[in-house]
Structures are given as structure tokens and as C-alpha cells.
mmCIF file of C-alpha atoms in Angstrom:
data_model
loop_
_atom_site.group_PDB
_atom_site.id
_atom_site.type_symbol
_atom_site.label_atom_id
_atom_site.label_comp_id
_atom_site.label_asym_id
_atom_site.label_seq_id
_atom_site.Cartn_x
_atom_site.Cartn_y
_atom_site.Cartn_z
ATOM 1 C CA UNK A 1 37.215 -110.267 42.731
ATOM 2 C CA UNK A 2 35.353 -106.781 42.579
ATOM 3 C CA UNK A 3 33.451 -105.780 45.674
ATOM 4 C CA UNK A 4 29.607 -105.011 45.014
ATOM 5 C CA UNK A 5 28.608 -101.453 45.087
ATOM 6 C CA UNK A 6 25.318 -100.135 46.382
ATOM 7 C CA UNK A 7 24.648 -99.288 42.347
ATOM 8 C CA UNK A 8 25.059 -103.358 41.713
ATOM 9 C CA UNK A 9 22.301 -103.914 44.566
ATOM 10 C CA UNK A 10 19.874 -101.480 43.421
ATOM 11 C CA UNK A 11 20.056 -102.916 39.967
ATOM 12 C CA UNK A 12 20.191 -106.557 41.080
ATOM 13 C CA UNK A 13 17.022 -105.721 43.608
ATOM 14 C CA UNK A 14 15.470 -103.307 41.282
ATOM 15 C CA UNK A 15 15.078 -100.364 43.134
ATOM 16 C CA UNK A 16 16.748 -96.740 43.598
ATOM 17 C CA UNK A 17 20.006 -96.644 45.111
ATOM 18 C CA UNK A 18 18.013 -94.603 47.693
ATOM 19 C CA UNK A 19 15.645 -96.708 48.518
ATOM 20 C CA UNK A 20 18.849 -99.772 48.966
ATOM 21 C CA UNK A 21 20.699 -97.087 51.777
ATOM 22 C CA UNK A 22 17.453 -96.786 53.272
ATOM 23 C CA UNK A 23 16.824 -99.954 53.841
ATOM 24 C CA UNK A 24 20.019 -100.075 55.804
ATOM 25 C CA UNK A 25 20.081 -96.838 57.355
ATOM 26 C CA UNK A 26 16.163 -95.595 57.807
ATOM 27 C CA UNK A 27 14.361 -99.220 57.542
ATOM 28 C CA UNK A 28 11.197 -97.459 58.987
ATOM 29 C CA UNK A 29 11.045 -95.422 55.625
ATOM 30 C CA UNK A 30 11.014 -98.493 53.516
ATOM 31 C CA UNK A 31 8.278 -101.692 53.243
ATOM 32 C CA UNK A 32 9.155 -104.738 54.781
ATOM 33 C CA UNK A 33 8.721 -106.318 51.413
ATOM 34 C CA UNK A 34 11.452 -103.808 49.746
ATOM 35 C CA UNK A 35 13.566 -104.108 52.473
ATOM 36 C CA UNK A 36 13.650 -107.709 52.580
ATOM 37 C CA UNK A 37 14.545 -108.016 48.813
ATOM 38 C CA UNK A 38 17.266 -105.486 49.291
ATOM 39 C CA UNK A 39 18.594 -107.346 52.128
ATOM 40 C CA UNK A 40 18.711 -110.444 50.512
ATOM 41 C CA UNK A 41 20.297 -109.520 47.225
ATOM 42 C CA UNK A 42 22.484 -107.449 49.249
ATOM 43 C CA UNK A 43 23.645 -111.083 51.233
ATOM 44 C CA UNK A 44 23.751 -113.032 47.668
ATOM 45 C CA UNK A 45 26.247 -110.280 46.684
ATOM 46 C CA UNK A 46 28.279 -109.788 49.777
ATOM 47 C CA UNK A 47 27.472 -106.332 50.243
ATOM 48 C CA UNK A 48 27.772 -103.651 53.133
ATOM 49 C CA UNK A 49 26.754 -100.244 53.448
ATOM 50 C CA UNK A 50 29.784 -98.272 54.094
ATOM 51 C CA UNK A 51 28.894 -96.609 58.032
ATOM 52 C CA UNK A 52 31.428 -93.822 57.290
ATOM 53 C CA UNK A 53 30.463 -92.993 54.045
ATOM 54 C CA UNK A 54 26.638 -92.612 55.344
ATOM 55 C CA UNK A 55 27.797 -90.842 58.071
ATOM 56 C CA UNK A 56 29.483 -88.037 55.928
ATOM 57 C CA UNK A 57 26.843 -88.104 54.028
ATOM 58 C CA UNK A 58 23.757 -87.680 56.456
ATOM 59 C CA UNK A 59 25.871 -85.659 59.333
ATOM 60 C CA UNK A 60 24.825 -88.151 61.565
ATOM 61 C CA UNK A 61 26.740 -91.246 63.125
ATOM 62 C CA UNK A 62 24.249 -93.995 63.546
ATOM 63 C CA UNK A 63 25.562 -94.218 67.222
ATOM 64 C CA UNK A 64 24.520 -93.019 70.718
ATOM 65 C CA UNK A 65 26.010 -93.084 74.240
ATOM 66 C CA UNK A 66 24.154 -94.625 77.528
ATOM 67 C CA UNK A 67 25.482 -93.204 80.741
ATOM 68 C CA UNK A 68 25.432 -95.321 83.755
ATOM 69 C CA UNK A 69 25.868 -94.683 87.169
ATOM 70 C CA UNK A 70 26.816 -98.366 87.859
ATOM 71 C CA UNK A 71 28.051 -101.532 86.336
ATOM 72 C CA UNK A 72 25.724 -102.699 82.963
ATOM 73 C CA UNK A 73 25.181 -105.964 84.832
ATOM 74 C CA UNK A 74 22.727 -104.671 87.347
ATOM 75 C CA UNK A 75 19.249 -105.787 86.414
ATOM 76 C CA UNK A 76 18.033 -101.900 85.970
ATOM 77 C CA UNK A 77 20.550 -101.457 83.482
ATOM 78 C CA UNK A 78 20.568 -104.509 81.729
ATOM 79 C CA UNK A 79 16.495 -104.388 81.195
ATOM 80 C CA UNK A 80 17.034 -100.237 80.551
ATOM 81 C CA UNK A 81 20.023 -101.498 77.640
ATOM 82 C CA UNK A 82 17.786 -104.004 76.532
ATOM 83 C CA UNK A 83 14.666 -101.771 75.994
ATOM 84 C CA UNK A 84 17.299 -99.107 74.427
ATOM 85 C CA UNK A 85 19.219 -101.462 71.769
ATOM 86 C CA UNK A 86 15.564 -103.620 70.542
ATOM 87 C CA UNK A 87 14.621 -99.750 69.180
ATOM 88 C CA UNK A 88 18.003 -98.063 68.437
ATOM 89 C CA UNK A 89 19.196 -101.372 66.783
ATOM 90 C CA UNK A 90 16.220 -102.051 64.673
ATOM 91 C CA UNK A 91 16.700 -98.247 63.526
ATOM 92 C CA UNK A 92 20.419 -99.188 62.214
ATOM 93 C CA UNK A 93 22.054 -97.333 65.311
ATOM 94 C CA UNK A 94 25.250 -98.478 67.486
ATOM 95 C CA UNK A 95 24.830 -98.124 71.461
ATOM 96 C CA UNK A 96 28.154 -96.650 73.122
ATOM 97 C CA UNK A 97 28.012 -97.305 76.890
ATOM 98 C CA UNK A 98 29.631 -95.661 79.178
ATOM 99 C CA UNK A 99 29.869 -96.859 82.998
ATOM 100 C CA UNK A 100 30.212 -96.259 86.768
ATOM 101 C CA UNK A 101 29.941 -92.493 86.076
ATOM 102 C CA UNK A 102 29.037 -92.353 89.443
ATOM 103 C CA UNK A 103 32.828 -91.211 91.781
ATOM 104 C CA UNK A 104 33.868 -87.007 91.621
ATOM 105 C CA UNK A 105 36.871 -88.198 89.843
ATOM 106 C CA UNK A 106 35.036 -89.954 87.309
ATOM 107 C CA UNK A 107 32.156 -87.748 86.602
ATOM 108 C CA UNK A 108 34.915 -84.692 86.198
ATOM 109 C CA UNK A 109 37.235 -86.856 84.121
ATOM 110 C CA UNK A 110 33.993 -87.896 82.176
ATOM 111 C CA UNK A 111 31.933 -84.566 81.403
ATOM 112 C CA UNK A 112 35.553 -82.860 81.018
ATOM 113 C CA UNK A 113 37.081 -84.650 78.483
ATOM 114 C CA UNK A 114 33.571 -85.273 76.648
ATOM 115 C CA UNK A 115 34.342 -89.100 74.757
ATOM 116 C CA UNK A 116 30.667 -88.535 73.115
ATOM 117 C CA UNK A 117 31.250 -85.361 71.840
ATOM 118 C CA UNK A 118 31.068 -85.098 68.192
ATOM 119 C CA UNK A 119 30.740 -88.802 67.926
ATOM 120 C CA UNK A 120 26.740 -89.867 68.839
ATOM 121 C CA UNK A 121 23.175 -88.855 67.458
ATOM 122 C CA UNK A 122 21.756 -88.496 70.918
ATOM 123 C CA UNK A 123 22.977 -89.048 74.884
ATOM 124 C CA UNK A 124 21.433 -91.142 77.102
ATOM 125 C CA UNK A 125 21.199 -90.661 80.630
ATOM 126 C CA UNK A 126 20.240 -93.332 83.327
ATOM 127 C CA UNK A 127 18.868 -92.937 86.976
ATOM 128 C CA UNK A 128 21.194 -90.565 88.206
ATOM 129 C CA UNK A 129 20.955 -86.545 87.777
ATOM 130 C CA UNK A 130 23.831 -84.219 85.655
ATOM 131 C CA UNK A 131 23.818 -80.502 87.174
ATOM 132 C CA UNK A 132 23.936 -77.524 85.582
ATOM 133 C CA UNK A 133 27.751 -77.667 84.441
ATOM 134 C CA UNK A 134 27.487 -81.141 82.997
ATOM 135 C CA UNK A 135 24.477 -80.266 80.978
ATOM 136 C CA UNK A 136 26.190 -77.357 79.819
ATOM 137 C CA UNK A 137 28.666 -79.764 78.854
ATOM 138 C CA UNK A 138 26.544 -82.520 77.073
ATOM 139 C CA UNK A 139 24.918 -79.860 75.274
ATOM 140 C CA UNK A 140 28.235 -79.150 73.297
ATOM 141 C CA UNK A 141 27.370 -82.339 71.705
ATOM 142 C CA UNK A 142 24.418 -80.727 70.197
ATOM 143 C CA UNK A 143 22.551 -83.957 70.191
ATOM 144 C CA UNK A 144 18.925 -84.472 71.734
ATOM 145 C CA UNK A 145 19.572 -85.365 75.743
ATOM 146 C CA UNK A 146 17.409 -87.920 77.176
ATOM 147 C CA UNK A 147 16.907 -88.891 80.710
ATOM 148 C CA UNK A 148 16.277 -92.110 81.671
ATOM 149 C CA UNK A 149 14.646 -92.513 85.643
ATOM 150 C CA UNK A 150 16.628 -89.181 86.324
ATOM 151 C CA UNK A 151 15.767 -87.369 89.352
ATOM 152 C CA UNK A 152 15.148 -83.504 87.470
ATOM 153 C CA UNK A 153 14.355 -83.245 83.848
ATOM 154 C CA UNK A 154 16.467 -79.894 83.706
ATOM 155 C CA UNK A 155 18.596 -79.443 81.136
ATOM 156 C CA UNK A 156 17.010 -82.833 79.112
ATOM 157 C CA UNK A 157 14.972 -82.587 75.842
ATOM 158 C CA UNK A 158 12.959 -85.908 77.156
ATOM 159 C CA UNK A 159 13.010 -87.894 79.658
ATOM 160 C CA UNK A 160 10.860 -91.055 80.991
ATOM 161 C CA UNK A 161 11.204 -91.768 84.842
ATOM 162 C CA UNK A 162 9.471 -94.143 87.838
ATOM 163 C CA UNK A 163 8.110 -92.177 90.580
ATOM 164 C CA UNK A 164 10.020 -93.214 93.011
ATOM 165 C CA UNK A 165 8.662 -91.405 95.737
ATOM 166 C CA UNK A 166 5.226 -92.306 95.807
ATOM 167 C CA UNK A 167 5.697 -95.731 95.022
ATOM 168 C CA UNK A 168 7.687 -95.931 98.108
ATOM 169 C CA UNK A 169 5.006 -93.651 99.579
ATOM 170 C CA UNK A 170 2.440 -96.306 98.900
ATOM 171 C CA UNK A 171 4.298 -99.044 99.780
ATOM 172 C CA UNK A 172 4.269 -97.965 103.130
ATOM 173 C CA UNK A 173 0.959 -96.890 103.011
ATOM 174 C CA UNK A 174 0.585 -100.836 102.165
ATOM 175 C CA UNK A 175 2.248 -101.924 105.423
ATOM 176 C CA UNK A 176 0.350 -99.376 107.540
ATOM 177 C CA UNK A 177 -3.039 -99.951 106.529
ATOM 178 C CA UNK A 178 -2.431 -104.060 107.290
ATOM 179 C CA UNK A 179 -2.102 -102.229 111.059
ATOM 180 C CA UNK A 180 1.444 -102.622 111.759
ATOM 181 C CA UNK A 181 3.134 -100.585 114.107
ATOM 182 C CA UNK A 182 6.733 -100.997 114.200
ATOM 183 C CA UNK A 183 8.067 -100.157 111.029
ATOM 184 C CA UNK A 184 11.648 -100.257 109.494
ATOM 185 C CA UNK A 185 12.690 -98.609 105.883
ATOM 186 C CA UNK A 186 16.226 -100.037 104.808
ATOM 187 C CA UNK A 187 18.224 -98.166 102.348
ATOM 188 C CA UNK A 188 21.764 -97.447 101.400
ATOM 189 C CA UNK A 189 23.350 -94.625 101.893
ATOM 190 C CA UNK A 190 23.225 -91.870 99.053
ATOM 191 C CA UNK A 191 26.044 -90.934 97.308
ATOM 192 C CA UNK A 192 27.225 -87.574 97.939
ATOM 193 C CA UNK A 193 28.568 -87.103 94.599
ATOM 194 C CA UNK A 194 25.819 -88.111 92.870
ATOM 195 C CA UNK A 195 21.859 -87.311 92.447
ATOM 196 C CA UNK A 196 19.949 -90.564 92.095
ATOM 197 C CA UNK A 197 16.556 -91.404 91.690
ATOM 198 C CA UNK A 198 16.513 -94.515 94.051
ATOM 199 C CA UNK A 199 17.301 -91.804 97.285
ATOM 200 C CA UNK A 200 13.638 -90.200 96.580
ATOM 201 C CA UNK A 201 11.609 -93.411 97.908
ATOM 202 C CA UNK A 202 13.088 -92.902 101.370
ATOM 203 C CA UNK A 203 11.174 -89.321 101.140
ATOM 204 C CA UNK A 204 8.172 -91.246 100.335
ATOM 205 C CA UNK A 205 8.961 -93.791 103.238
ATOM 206 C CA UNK A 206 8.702 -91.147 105.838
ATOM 207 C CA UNK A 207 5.966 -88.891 104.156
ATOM 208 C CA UNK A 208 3.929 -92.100 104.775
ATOM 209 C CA UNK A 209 4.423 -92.686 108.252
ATOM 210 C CA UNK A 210 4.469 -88.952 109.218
ATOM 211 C CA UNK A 211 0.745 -88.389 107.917
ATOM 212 C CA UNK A 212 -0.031 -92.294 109.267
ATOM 213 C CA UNK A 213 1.276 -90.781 112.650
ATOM 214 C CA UNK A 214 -1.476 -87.863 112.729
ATOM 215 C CA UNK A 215 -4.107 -90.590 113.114
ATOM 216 C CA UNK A 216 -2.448 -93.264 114.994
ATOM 217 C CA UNK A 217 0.232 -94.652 117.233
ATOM 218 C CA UNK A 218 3.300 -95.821 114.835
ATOM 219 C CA UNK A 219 7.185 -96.950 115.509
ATOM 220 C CA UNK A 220 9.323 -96.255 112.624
ATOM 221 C CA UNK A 221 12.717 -95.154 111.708
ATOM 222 C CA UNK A 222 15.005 -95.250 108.575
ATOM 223 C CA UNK A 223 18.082 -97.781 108.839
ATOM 224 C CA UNK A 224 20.869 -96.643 106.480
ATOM 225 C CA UNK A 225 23.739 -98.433 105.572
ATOM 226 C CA UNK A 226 26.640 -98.350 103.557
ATOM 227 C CA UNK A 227 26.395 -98.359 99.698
ATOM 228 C CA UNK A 228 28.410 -101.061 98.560
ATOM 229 C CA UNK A 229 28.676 -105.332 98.283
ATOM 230 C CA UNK A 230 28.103 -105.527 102.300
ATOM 231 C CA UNK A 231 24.909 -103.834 102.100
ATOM 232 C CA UNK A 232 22.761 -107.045 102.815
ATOM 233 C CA UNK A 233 25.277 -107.920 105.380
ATOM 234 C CA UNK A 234 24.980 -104.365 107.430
ATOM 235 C CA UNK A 235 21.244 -104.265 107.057
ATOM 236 C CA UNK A 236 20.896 -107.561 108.691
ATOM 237 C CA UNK A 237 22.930 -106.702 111.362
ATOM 238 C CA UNK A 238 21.056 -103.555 111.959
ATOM 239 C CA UNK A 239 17.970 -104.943 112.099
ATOM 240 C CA UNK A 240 18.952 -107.435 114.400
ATOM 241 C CA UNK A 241 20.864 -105.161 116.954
ATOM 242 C CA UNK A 242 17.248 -103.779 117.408
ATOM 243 C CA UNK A 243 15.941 -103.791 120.876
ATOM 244 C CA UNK A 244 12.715 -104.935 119.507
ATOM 245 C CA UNK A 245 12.562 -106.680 115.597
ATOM 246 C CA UNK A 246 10.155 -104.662 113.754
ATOM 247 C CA UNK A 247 6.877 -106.286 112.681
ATOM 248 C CA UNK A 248 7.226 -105.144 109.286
ATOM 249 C CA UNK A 249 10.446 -104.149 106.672
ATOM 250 C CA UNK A 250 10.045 -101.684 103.962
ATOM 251 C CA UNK A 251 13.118 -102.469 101.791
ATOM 252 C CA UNK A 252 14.631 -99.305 99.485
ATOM 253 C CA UNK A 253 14.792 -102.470 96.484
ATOM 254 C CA UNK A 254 13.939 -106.146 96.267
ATOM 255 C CA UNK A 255 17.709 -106.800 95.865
ATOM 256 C CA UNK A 256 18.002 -106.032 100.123
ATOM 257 C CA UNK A 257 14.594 -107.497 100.521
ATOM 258 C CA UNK A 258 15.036 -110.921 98.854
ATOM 259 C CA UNK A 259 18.321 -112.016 100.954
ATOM 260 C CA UNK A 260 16.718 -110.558 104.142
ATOM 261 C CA UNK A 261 14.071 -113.151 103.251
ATOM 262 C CA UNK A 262 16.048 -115.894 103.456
ATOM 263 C CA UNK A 263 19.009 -115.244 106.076
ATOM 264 C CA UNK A 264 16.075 -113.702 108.839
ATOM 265 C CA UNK A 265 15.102 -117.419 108.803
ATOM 266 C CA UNK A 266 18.322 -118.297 110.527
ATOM 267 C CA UNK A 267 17.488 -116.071 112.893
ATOM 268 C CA UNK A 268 13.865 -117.352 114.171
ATOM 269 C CA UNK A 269 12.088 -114.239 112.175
ATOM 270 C CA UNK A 270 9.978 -116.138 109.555
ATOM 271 C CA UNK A 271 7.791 -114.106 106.859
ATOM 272 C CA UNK A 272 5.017 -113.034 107.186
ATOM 273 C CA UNK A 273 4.228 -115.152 110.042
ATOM 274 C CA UNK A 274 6.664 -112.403 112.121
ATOM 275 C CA UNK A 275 6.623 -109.882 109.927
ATOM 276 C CA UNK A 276 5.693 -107.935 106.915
ATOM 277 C CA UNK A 277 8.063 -107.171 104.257
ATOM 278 C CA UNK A 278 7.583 -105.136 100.967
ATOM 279 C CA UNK A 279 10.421 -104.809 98.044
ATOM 280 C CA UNK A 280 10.369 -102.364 95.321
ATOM 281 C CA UNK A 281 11.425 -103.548 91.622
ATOM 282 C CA UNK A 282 9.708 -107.069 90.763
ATOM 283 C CA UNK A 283 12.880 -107.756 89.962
ATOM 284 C CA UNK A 284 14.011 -111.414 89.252
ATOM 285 C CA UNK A 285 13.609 -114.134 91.687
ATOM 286 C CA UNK A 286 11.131 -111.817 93.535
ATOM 287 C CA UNK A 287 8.358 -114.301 92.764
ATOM 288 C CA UNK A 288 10.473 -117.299 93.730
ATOM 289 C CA UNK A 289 10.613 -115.713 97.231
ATOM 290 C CA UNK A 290 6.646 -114.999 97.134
ATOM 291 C CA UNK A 291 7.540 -111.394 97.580
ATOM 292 C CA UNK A 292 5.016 -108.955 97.930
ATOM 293 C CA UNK A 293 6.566 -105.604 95.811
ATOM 294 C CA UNK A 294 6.463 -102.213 94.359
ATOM 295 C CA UNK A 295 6.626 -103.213 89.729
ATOM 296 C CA UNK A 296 8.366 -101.136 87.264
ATOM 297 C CA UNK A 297 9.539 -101.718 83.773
ATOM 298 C CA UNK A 298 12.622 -100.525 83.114
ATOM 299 C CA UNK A 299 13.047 -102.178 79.870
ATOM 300 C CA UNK A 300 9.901 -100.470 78.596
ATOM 301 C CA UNK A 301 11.214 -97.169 79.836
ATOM 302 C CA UNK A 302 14.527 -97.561 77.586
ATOM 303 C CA UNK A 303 11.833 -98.791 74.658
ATOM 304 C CA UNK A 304 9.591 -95.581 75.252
ATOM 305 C CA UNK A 305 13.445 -93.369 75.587
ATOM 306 C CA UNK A 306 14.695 -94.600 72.600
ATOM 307 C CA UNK A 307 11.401 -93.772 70.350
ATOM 308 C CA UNK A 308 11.851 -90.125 71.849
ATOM 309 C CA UNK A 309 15.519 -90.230 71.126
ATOM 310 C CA UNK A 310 14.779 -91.272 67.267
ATOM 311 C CA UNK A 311 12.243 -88.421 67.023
ATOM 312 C CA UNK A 312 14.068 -85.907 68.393
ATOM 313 C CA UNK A 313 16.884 -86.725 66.059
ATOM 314 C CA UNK A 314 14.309 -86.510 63.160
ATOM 315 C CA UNK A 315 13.326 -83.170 64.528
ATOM 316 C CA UNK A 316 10.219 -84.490 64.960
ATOM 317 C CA UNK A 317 7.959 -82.760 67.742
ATOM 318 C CA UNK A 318 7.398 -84.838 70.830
ATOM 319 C CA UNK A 319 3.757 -84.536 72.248
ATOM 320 C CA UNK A 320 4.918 -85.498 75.864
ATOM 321 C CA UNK A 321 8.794 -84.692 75.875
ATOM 322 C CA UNK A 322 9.238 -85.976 79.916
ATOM 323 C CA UNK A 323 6.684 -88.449 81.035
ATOM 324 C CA UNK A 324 6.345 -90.218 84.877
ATOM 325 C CA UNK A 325 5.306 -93.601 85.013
ATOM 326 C CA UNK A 326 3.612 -95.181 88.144
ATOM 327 C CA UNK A 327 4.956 -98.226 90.227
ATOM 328 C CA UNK A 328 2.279 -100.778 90.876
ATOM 329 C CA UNK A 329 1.778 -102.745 94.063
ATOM 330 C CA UNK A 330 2.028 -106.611 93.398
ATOM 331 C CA UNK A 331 0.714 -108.285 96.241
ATOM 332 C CA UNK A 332 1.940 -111.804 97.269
ATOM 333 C CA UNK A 333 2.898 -113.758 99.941
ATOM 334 C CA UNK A 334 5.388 -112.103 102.640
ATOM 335 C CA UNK A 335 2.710 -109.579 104.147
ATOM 336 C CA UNK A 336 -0.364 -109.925 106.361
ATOM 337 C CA UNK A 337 -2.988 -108.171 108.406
ATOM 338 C CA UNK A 338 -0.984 -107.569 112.033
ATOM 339 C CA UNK A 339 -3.237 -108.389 115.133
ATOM 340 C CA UNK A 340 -0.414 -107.504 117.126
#
């Protein structure tokens, strides 16, 4: 049996051969009506676009890489993926992901052998920074660059990131203005290797409290533990080594705050009847625990990424190349007024 060409679709759909490899390859260029007739006569005649042969023809692959600092299955990454593949997808592009660039030996293995390089329309890059000699690296790619909750926009043609800092600088604001005294901020440690955007909200933990402390009489201090699977472990051991429990827990991310939650009960330390405690995220099974947090969207941030990315790639000028989005305070059920 003789495969159907692209010429046996256009003349089956009756349209330009054109107008059948846009529909596959540039569907925004072509009516949902047209494109839905080409699709379907290209199904009744067991037809696909050739990827390769587009590719040579256009200079472009119809792929681009997403660099993680972590595993995919965090719920950052998985909502950032998410908001990435609904656009890039739609627009007839494969995702390449690339994980736990994160370790010395895998960021120099990674940015020195290059796997994207000559092989992607445009580079990703999630929550952590590249410096100056990985740009310079990425930018033999000469693809559009686009950070994603980065901590610097240097060396990126766009970028979309939280403001970390003063949504943890609020947060703590929160706490203070309820009139607690003795405060705690909870955070991993940073990793020396690598930049990333989460280790800015512990800058916004202590800006708080420093400018609280011209005006009043405040406790705090910054507990830091190892980054790693025992985080929730150490943290809760920290906190209750304490000569005196705090009366309220500012939490670097709702994944430490959520468990605290719920072991602190063993303990005797019930929220917010003993304390205050704010998250940061809204991530899932925050609302299950009632717990009052700092929101973001990551998913809409890889959405709002991946329209820059598909611009950029058009050549297409970008009014706002690197925007900041604000955290939002969601106020529930684990913090009080403190008439301590």
C-alpha cells in the first residue's frame, strides 16, 4: 500500500500544501475550521508530517529544553512543565527536560558538553541562576534563553519570576503585625553550587523583623537546616531543642510548614492556639491543613514563558521581555492575633 503524501491531503482537504504543513507545524497561522478539515482527512488517510523533513526545511526543530535544578516530580516543576507543554504543545513543539542540574559535577558535565546545542528552538531555565560562563555557553545554541523564577535575568532574553523576597518580606510582616514576638524563619540550607531563587525569601524574612525591631521589642532568628529528605525531620528537632517554642513559624515553603503542622501536635504545640504559622506556595494539601500562606502560580508562569519563548523564536518583539509577579497572602486558619 502507498503511504499518503502531504500533496494527497491538500487535494483530499482542498487546500495548499502550505496551508496542510501549517496546520501541523504553525496551527496559530491557520483557522480552526481549516485546520480541523486538514486534520481529519489527514487521520482518514493515515498521514504524518515528516518532523525531519520540516525541520530541514524551516531551520528549526520543533523542540526545546527545560532545565531543572531538581527532580520533575516536585510540585514547582510539575505545575512550571505543565504551564510550559499546554503552550509549546499546542504550537506543535517537543519539550526536552533535563534534570537535577543542580551538583558542580553536574552543572560542568552539563553546560560543557552542551546536549541542547544545535538540537532546540529555545532553552528554558527554572528557579535556579546560570553565571556568566554558562550563559556564554547556552548562547552557542543561538536560541532565545528564557528564565523561569531565576534569581538575575542576566544573560536571558525573557524571563518571568515570583518575588521571592518580598513575599517572604510580607509574610513576616503578616506575623508581626498579629503582635507576636518570638519569631522563627525555617529554611534549608542553600546550595553552594547553585543560585536559587527560594534562598532570597530568607533576605526578606530578616528585612522584616530588622525594620519591625526599630519600633518594637521582637525575638527572632533564622533556623537552617540541611537541604535534603530529613529536612522536616531536622527542623522539628530544632525547633524543639529551643529553650522557649516560638509563638509563631515562618516556614521558607508550605512543604516544611504542612508536616510541622501535624507532627508539633505530638508534641503539645497545637496551631494557632500556640502559635502562628505562615507557608509560602499554596501548594497542594495546604488548604486541607487550613494553612494560612504566601500564593504563586507557577503553572501560569511556564504559560506566560512559553508565549515569550514562541515570540522570540518568531522574532517577534516582546513588550515586557522579564516580568516579576507578586505572591499574595491567603489567609486561613493557623494564625491569630497574639495577646501574649
Amino acid at each position: 500500500m502507498n503511504k499518503a503524501g502531504i500533496r494527497d491531503v491538500a487535494e483530499a482537504a482542498g487546500v495548499s500544501i502550505s496551508t496542510v504543513s501549517r496546520a501541523f507545524t504553525r496551527p496559530d497561522l491557520v483557522s480552526e475550521k481549516t485546520r480541523s478539515k486538514v486534520l481529519e482527512t489527514a487521520d482518514r488517510l493515515d498521514f504524518n508530517i515528516s518532523r525531519s523533513a520540516t525541520a530541514l526545511k524551516s531551520g528549526q526543530t520543533y523542540r526545546v529544553a527545560l532545565l531543572m535544578n531538581e527532580d520533575i516530580t516536585s510540585w514547582f516543576n510539575t505545575q512550571v512543565f505543565a504551564g510550559v507543554e499546554s503552550v509549546m504543545h499546542d504550537a506543535g513543539y517537543d519539550i526536552s527536560l533535563y534534570q537535577h542540574i543542580d551538583t558542580a559535577e553536574n552543572r560542568r558535565d552539563f553546560f560543557t558538553t552542551l546536549p541542547v546545542r544545535r538540537n532546540v528552538d529555545a532553552v528554558f531555565v527554572a528557579s535556579f541562576a546560570v553565571d556568566a560562563e554558562e550563559i556564554g555557553q547556552l548562547k552557542r545554541t543561538h536560541v532565545p534563553i528564557i528564565g523561569i523564577n531565576t534569581p538575575t535575568t542576566e544573560g536571558l532574553d525573557a524571563s518571568i519570576s515570583i518575588d521571592d523576597e518580598n513575599g517572604m518580606f510580607t509574610a513576616a510582616q503578616h506575623l508581626i503585625n498579629l503582635g507576636h514576638k518570638h519569631i522563627v524563619y525555617t529554611c534549608s540550607a542553600p546550595v553552594e553550587t547553585m543560585h536559587s531563587s527560594i534562598d532570597a525569601r530568607a533576605r526578606g524574612f530578616i528585612r522584616a523583623c530588622k525594620a519591625a525591631e526599630e519600633t518594637r521589642e521582637l525575638d527572632w532568628e533564622v533556623i537552617t537546616v540541611p537541604r535534603g529528605t530529613e529536612f522536616v525531620e531536622s527542623t522539628l528537632s530544632s525547633l524543639l531543642a529551643l529553650d522557649d517554642f516560638p509563638d509563631a513559624i515562618c516556614c521558607q515553603m508550605d512543604m516544611m510548614a504542612i508536616p510541622l503542622v501535624l507532627r508539633l501536635v505530638r508534641y503539645g504545640h497545637h496551631t494557632p492556639r500556640d502559635y502562628s504559622i505562615i507557608g509560602f506556595d499554596d501548594s497542594p494539601y495546604a488548604d486541607t491543613v487550613n494553612l494560612t500562606t504566601m500564593r504563586q502560580n507557577p503553572r501560569d508562569m511556564g504559560i506566560r514563558a512559553a508565549q515569550k519563548a514562541l515570540a522570540l523564536i518568531r522574532e517577534e518583539p516582546l513588550d515586557t521581555p522579564h516580568e516579576i509577579v507578586q505572591p499574595h497572602l491567603v489567609l486561613r486558619g493557623t494564625d491569630r492575633l497574639y495577646e501574649g
